[in-house]
CSV table of C-alpha atoms and ligand atoms in Angstrom, one decimal:
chain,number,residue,atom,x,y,z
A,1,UNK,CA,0.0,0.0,0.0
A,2,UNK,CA,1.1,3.2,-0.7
A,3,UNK,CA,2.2,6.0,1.9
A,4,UNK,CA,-1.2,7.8,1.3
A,5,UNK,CA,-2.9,5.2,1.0
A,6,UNK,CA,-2.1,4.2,4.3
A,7,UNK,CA,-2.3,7.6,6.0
A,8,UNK,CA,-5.7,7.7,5.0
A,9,UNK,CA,-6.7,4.4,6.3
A,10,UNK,CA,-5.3,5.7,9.6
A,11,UNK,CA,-7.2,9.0,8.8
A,12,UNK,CA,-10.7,7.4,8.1
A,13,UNK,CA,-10.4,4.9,11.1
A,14,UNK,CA,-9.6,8.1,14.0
A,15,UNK,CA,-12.4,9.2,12.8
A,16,UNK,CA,-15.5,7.1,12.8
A,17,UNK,CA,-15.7,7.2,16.1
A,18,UNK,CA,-17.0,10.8,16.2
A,19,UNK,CA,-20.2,10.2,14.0
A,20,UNK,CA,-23.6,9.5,15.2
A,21,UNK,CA,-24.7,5.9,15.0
A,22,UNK,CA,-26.1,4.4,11.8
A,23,UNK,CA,-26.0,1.5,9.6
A,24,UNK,CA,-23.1,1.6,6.5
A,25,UNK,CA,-24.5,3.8,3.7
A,26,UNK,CA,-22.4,1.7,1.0
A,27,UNK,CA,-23.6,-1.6,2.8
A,28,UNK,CA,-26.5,-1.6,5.1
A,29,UNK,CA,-24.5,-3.5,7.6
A,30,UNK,CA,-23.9,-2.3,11.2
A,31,UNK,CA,-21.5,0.5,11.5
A,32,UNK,CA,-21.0,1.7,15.0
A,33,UNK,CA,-20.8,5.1,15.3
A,34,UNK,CA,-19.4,5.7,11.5
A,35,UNK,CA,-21.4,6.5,7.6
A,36,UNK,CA,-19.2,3.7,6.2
A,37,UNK,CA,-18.6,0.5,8.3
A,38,UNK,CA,-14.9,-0.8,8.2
A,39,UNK,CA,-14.8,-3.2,5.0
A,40,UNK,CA,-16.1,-0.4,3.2
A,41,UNK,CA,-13.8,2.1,4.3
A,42,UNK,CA,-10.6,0.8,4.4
A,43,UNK,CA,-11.9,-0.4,0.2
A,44,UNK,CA,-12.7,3.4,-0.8
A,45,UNK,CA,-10.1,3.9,-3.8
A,46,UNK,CA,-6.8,6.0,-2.5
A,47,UNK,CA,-5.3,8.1,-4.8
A,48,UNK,CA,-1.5,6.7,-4.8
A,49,UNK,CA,1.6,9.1,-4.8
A,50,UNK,CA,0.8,12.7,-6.5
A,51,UNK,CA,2.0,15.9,-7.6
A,52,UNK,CA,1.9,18.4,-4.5
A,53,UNK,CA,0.2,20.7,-6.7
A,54,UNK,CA,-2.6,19.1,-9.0
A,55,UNK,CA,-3.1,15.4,-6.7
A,56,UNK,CA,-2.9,13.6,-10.2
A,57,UNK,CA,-0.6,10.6,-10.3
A,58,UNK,CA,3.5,11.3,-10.3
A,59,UNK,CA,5.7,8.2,-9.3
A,60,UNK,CA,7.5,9.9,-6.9
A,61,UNK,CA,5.0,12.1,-5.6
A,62,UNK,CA,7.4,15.0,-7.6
A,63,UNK,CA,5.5,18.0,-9.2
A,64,UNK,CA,3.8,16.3,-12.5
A,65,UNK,CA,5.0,18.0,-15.8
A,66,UNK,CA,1.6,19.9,-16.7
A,67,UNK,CA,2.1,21.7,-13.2
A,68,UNK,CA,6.0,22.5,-14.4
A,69,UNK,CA,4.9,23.5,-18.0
A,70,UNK,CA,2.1,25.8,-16.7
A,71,UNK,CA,2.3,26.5,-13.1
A,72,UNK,CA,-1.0,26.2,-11.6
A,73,UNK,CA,-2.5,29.6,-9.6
A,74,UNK,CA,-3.1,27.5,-6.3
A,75,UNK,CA,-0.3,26.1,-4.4
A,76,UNK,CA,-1.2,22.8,-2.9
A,77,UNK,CA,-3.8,20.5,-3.6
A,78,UNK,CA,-5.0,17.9,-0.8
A,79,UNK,CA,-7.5,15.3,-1.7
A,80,UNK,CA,-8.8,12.3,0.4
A,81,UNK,CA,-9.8,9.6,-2.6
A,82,UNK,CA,-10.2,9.0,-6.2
A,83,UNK,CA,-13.0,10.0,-7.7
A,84,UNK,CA,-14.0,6.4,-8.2
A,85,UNK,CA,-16.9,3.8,-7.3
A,86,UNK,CA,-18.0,3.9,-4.2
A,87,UNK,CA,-16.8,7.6,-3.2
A,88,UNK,CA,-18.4,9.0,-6.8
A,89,UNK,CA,-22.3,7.4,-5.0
A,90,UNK,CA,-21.1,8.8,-1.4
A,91,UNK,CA,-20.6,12.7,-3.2
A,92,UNK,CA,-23.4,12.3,-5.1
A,93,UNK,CA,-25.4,11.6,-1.9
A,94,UNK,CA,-24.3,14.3,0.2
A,95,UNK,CA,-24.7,16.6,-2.9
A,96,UNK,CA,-28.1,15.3,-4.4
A,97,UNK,CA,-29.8,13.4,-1.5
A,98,UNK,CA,-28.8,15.6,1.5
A,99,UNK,CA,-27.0,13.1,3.1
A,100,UNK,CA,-25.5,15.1,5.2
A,101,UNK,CA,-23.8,13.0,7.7
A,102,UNK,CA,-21.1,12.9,5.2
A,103,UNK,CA,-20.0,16.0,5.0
A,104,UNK,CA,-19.2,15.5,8.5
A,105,UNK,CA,-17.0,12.6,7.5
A,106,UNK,CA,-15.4,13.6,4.8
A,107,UNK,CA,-14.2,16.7,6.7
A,108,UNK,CA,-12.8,14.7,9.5
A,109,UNK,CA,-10.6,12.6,6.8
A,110,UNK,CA,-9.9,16.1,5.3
A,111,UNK,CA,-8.7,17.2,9.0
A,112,UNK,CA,-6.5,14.3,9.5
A,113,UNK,CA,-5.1,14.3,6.1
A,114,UNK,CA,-3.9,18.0,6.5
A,115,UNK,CA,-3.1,17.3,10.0
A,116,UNK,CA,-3.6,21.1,11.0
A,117,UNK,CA,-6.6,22.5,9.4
A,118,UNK,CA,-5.1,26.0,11.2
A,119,UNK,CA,-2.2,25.4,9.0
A,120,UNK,CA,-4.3,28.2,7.2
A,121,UNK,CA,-5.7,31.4,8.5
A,122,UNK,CA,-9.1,31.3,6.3
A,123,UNK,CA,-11.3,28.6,4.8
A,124,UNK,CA,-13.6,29.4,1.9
A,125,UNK,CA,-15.6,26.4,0.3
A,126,UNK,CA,-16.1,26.5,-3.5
A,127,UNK,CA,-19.0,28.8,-3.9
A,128,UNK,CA,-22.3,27.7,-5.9
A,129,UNK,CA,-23.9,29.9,-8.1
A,130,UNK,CA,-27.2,31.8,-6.4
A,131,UNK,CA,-29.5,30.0,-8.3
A,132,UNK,CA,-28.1,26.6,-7.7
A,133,UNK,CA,-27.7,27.2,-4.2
A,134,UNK,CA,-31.7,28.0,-4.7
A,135,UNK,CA,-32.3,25.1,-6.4
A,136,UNK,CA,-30.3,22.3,-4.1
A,137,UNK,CA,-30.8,24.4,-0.7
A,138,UNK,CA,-27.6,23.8,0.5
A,139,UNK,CA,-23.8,24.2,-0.7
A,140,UNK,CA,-22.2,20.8,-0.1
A,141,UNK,CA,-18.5,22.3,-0.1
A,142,UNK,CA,-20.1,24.8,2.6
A,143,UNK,CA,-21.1,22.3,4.4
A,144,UNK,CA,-17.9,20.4,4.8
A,145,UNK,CA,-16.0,23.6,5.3
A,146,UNK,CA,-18.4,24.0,8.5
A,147,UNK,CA,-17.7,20.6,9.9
A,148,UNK,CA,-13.4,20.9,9.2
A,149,UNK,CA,-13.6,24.6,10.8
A,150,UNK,CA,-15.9,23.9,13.8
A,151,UNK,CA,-13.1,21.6,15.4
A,152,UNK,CA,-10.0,23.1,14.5
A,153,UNK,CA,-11.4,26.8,15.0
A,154,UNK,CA,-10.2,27.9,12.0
A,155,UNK,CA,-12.1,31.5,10.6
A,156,UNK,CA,-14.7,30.1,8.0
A,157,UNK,CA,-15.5,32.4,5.0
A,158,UNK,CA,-18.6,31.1,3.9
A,159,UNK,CA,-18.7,34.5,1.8
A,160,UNK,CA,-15.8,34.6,0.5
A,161,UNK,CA,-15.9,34.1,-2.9
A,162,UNK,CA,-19.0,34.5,-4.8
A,163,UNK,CA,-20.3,33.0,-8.1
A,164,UNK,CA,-20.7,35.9,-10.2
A,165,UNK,CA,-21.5,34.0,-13.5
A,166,UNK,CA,-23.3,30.6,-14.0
A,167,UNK,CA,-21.1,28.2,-15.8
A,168,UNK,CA,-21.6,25.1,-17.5
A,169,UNK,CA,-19.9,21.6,-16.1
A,170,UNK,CA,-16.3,21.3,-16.9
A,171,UNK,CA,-16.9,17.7,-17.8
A,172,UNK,CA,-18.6,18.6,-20.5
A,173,UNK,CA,-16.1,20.5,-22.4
A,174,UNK,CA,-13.5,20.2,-24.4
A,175,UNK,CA,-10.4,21.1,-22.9
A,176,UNK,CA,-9.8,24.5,-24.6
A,177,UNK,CA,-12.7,25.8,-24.0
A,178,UNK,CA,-12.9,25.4,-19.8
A,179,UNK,CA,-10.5,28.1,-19.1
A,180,UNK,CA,-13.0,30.6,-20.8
A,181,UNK,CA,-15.8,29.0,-19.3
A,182,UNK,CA,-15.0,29.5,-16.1
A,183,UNK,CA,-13.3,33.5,-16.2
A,184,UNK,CA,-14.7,35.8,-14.3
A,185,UNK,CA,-16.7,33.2,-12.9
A,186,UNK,CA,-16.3,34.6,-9.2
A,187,UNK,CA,-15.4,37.2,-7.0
A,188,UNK,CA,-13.8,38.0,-3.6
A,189,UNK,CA,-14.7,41.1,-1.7
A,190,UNK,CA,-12.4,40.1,1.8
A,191,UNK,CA,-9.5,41.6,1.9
A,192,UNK,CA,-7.0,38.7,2.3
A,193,UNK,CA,-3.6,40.4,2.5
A,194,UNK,CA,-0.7,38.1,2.8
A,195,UNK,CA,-3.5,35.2,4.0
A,196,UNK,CA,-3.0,31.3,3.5
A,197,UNK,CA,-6.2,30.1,2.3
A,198,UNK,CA,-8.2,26.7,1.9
A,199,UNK,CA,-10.3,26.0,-0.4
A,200,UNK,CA,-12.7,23.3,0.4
A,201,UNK,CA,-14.6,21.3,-2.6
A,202,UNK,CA,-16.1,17.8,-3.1
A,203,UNK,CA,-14.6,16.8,-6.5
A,204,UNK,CA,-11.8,18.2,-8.5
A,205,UNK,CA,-11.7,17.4,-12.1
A,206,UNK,CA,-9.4,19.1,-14.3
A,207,UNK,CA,-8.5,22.0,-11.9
A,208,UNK,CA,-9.5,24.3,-13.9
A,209,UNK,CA,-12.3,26.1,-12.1
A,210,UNK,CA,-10.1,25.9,-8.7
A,211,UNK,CA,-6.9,27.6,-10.8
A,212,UNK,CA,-9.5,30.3,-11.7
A,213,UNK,CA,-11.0,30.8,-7.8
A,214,UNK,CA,-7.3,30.5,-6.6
A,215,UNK,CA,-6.2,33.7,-8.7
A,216,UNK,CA,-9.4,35.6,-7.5
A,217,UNK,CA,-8.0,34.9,-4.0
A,218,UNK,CA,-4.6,35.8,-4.7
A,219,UNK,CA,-5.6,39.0,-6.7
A,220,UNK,CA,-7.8,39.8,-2.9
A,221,UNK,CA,-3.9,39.6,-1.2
A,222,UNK,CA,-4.1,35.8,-0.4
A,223,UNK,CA,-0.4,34.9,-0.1
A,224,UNK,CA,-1.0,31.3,-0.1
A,225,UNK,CA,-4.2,28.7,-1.7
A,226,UNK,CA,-4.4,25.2,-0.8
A,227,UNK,CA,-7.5,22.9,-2.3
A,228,UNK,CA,-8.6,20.4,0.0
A,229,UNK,CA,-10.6,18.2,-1.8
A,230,UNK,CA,-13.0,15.0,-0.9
A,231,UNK,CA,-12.4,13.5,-4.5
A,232,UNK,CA,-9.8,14.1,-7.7
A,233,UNK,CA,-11.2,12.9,-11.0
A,234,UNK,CA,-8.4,10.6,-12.8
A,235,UNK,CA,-8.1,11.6,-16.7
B,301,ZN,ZN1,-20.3,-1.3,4.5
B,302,ZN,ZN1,0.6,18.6,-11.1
């Protein structure tokens, strides 16, 4: 097993004993205290050694030659699994079915993975557009910045960026065109002079929209952006 891999095994067993009791989600067998009961965690797919920066796949967990060729506009990225079966059902359940018990535990691994979430001074989750946030009634990236910044006290932002610009899903595009897709997307009214910040997301796919946040954040002052992320899509 790979060094992440078992950090994060170590990370996701800490912390199932802080949840409330319930059966395992993936399963339906008895869980304890935890979403997931232990077979099922200790299966959900680790990412293996990465680029500091981007989280995809470099043998020697060296910056990856994309991130050499075009430095990206964040400055670490931090993410918990792949976004692979079962984790891809467990986001999709927090984000489209409320379950919101796991926002609580994917901001615990998150925690335990970044060992100090006070590492960094602010933490701003990736802001949904108005009229999503309308439509699903909650921001799941808001609510797993809550959970991660409750315990460690660090200053939550849940304003700090906006979403000044619908966009459509990154997926969905060809590769050229997501940089203009997302520009001028958001906007950043704190003043964040010589801050470190975090952003929190669920999933991470080409990076993209979190390089376009991350210069918003730096343009505010922000000396420093990290992504913490539950899940990186593998291209
Ligand atoms: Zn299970
Ligand atoms: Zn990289």
């Amino acid at each position: 097993m790979s060094m992440n891999g078992s950090r994060l095994l170590n990370c996701c067993t800490r912390v199932v004993r802080a949840a409330l009791p319930q059966d395992c989600l993936l399963c339906g067998a008895a869980s304890d205290d935890a979403p997931l009961c232990g077979p099922c965690r200790d299966e959900l797919p680790a990412l293996a050694r990465a680029c500091p920066l981007c989280a995809m796949p470099s043998p020697l967990g060296e910056i990856c030659g994309t991130c050499l060729r075009h430095p990206p506009q964040f400055d670490l990225t931090v993410a918990a699994w792949r976004y692979a079966y079962p984790v891809d059902r467990l986001v999709q359940a927090l984000k489209f079915h409320g379950r919101l018990a796991l926002a609580s535990f994917f901001a615990d691994v998150l925690a335990c993975l970044v060992e100090r979430a006070d590492i960094v001074d602010v933490v701003i989750p990736m802001p949904l557009h108005p009229a999503r946030l309308t439509e699903r009634g909650f921001n799941q990236a808001a609510e797993i910045a809550r959970h991660l910044t409750r315990k460690s006290g660090t200053r939550l932002a849940l304003q700090g960026a906006t979403r000044i610009r619908r966009t459509l899903p990154q997926v969905h595009l060809p590769f050229h065109e997501r940089a203009r897709n997302v520009r001028g997307a958001f906007a950043c009214t704190l003043d964040l002079t010589g801050a470190r910040v975090a952003v929190v997301d669920d999933v991470m796919t080409t990076g993209t929209t979190l390089g376009e946040l991350a210069k918003v954040l730096k343009r505010a002052g922000a000396a420093r952006v990290e992504n913490w992320i539950v899940a990186r899509t593998l291209e």
